[in-house]
PDB file of C-alpha atoms in Angstrom:
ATOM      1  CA  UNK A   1       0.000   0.000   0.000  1.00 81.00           C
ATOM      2  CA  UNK A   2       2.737   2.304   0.479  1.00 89.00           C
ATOM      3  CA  UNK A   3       4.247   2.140  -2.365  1.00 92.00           C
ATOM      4  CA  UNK A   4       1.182   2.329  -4.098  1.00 94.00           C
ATOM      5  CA  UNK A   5       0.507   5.683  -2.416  1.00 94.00           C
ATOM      6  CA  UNK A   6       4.448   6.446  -3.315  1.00 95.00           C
ATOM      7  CA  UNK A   7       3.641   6.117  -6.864  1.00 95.00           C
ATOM      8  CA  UNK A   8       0.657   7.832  -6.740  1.00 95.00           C
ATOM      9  CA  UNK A   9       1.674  11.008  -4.906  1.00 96.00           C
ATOM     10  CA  UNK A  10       4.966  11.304  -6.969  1.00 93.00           C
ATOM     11  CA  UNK A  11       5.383  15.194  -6.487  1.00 92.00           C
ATOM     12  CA  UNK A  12       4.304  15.661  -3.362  1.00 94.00           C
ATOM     13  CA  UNK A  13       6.581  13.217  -1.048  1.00 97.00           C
ATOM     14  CA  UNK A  14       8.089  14.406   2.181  1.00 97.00           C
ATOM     15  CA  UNK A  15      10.002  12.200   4.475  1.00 97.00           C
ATOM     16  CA  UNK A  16      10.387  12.264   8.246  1.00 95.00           C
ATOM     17  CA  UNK A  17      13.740  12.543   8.524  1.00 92.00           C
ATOM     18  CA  UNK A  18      16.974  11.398   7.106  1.00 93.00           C
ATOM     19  CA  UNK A  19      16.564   7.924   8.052  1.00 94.00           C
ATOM     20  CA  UNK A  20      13.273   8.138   6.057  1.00 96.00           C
ATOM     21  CA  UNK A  21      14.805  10.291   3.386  1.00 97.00           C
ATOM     22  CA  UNK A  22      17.515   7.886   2.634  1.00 96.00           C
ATOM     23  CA  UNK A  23      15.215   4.796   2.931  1.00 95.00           C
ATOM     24  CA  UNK A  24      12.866   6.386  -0.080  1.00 96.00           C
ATOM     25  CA  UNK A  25      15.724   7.268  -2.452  1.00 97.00           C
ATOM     26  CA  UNK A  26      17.150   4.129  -1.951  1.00 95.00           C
ATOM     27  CA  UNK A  27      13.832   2.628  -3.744  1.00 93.00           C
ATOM     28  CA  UNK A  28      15.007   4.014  -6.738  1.00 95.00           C
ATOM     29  CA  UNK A  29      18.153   3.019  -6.874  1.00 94.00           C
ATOM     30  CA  UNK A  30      17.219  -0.746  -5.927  1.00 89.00           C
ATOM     31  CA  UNK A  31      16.324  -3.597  -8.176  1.00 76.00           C
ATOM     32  CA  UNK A  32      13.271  -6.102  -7.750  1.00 71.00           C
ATOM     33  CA  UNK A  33      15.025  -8.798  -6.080  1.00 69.00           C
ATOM     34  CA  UNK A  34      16.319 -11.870  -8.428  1.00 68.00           C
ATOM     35  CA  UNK A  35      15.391 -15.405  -7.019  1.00 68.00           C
ATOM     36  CA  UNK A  36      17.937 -17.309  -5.179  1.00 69.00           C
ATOM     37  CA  UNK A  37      19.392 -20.906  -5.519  1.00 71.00           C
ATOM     38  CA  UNK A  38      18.472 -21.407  -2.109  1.00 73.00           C
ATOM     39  CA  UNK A  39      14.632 -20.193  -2.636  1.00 70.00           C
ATOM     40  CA  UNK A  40      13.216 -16.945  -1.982  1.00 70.00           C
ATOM     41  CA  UNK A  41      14.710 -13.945  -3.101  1.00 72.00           C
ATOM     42  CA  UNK A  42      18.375 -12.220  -2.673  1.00 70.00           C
ATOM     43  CA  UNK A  43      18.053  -8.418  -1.847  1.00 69.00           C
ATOM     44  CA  UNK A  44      19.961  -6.200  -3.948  1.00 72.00           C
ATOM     45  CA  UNK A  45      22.566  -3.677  -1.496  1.00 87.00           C
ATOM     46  CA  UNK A  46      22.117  -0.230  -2.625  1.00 93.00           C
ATOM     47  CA  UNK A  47      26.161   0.592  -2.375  1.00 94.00           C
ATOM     48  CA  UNK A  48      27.343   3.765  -0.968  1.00 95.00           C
ATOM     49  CA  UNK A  49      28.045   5.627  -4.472  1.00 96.00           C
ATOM     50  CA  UNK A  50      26.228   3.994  -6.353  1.00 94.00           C
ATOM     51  CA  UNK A  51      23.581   7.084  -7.784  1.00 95.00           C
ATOM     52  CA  UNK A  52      27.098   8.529  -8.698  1.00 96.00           C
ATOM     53  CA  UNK A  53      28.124   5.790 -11.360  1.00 93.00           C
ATOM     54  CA  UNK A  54      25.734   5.560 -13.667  1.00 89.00           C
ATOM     55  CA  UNK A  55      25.657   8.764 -16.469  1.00 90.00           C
ATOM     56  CA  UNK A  56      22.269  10.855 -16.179  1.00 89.00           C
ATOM     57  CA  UNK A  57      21.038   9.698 -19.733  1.00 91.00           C
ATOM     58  CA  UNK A  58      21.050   6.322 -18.792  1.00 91.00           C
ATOM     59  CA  UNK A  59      18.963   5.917 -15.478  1.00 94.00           C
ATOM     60  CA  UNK A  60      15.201   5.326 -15.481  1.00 93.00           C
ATOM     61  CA  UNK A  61      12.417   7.479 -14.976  1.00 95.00           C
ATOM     62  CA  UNK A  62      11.324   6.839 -11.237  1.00 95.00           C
ATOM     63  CA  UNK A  63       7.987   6.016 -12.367  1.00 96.00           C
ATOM     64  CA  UNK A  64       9.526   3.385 -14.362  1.00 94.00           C
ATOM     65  CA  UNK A  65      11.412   2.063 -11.061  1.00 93.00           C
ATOM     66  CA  UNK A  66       8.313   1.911  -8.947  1.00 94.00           C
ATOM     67  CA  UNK A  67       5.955   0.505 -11.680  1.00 94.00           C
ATOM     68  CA  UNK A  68       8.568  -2.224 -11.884  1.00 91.00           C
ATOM     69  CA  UNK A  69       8.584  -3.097  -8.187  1.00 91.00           C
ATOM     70  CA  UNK A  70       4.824  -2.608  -8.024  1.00 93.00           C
ATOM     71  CA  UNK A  71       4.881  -5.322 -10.532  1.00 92.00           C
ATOM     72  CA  UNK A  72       7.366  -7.506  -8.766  1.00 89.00           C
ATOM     73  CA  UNK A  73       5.045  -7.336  -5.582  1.00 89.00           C
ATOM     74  CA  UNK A  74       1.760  -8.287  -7.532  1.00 92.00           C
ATOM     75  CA  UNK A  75       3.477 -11.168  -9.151  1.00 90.00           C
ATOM     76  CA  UNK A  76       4.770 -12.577  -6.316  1.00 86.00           C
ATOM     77  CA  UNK A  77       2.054 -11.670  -3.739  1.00 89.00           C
ATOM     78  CA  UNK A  78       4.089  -9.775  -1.452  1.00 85.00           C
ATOM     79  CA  UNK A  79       3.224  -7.131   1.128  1.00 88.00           C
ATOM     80  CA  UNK A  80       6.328  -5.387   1.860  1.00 84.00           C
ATOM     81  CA  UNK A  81      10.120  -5.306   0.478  1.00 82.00           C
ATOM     82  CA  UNK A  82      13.215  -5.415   2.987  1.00 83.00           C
ATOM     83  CA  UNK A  83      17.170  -4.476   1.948  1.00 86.00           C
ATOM     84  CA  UNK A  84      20.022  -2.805   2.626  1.00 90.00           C
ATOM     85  CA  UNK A  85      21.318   0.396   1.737  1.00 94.00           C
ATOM     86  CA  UNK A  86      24.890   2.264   2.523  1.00 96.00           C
ATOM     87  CA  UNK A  87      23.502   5.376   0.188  1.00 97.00           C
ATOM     88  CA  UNK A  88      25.469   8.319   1.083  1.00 97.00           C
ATOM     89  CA  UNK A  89      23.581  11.729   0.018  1.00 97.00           C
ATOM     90  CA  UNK A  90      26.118  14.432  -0.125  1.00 96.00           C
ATOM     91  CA  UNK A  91      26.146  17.698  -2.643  1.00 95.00           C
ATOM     92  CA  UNK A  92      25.476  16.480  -6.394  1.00 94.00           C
ATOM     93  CA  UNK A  93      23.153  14.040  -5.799  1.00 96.00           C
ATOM     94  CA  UNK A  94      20.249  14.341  -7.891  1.00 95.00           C
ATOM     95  CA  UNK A  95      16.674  13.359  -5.394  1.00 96.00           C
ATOM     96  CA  UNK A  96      14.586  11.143  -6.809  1.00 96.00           C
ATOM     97  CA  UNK A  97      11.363  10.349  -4.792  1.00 96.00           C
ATOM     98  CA  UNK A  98      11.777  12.902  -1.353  1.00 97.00           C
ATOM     99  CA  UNK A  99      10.214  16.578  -2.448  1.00 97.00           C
ATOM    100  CA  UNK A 100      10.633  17.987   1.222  1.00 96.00           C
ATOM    101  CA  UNK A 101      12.194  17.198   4.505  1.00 95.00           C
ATOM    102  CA  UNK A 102      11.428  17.427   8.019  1.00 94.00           C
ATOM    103  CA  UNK A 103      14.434  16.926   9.998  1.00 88.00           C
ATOM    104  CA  UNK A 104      16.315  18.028  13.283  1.00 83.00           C
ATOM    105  CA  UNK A 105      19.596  20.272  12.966  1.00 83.00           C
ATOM    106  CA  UNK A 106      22.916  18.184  12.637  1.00 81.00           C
ATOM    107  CA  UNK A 107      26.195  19.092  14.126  1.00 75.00           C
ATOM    108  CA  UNK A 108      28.428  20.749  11.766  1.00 76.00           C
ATOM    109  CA  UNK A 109      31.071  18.220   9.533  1.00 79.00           C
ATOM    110  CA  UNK A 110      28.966  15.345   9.876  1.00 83.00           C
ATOM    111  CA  UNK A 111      27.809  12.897   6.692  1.00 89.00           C
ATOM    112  CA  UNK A 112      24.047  14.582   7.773  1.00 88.00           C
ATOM    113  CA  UNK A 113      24.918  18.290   6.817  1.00 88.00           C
ATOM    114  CA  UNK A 114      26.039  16.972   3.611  1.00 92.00           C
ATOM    115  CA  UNK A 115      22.729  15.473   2.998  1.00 93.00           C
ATOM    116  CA  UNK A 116      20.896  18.451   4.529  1.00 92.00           C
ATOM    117  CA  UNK A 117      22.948  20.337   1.853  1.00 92.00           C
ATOM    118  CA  UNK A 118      22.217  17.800  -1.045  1.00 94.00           C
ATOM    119  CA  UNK A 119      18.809  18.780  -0.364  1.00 93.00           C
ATOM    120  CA  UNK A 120      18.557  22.541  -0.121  1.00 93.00           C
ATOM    121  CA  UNK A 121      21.513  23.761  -1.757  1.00 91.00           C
ATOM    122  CA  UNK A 122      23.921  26.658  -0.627  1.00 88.00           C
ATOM    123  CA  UNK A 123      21.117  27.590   1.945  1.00 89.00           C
ATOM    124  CA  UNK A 124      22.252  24.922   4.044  1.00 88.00           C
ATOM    125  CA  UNK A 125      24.449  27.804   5.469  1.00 87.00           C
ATOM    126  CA  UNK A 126      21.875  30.510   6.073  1.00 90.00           C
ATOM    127  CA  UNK A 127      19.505  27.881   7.638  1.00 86.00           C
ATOM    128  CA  UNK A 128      22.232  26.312  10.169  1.00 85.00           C
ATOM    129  CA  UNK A 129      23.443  29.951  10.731  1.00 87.00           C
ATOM    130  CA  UNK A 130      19.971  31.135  12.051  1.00 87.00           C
ATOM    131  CA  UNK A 131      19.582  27.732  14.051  1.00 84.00           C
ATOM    132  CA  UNK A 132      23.337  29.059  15.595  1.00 82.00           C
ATOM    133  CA  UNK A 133      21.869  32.711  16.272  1.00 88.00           C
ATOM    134  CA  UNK A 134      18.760  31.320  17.797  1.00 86.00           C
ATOM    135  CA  UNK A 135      19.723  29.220  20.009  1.00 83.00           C
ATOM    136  CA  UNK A 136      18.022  26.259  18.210  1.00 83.00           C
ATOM    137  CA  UNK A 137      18.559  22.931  20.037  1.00 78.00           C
ATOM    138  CA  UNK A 138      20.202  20.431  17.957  1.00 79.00           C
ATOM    139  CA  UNK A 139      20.195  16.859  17.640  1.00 74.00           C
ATOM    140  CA  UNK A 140      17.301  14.089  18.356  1.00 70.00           C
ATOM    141  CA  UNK A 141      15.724  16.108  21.015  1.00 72.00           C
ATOM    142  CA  UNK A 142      15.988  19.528  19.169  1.00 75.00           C
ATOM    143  CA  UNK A 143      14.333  22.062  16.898  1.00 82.00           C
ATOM    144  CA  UNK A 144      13.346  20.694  13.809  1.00 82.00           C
ATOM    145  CA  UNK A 145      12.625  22.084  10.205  1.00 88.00           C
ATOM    146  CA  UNK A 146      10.554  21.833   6.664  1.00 90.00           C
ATOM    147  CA  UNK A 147      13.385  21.624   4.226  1.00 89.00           C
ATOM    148  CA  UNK A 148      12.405  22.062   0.465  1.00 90.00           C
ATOM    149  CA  UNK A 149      14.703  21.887  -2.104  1.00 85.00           C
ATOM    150  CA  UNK A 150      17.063  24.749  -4.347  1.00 67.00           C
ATOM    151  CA  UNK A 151      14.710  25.341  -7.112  1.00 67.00           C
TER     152      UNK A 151
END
């Protein structure tokens, strides 16, 4: 059902926090499953560069990525999808499902920011430079945010 709603709501996807975020890009860079050997299915690893090796021209449309694990599912009745993913979101990386973010602050030089500026672009600055001047609390128990991307 989620992925359903996923494919249906394309534009308009916003992900509770980076956790989230990197679990819903890493849909698109994921493969339906291929059967194993052993029975059942082996999980394709999304690897930690991997949306960097592949030229633009040549990667899917997303729709085309979630039709093809909506199809996957259907055919072989299953409810959800498992996997692994080492993704690392850092400037230059091109977003694929996530249209917003809601997220705490993250301490400076930390794998986070990058994402955080991935997302909105040089305004990472002027957004972690208010937090700084206001006092914001940072980390789990902080101030949080609704990040939308650099047009």
């Amino acid at each position: 059902e989620n992925l359903k709603n996923i494919y249906t709501h394309l534009h308009t996807i916003i992900a509770i926090g980076t956790t989230s975020l990197r679990t819903l890009e890493s849909l698109y860079w994921s493969l339906p499953p291929i059967p194993s050997p052993k029975g059942g299915f082996e999980v394709l690893k999304v690897k930690q560069f991997q949306p960097y090796q592949t030229p633009k021209n040549q990667l899917p449309s997303v729709k085309a990525v979630l039709e093809d694990w909506l199809a996957f599912m259907d055919k072989h009745n299953l409810a959800e999808i498992t996997g692994e993913t080492e993704i690392f979101i850092m400037p230059g990386y091109e977003f694929k499902i996530c249209k917003g973010l809601i997220t705490n602050y993250h301490l400076p030089e930390t794998t986070l920011v990058l994402l955080v500026a991935a997302f909105v672009g040089e305004d990472w600055r002027k957004i972690y430079d208010q937090a700084l001047q206001n006092n914001y609390r940072f980390l789990s128990y902080g101030d949080s945010s609704l990040l939308l991307p650099e047009k």
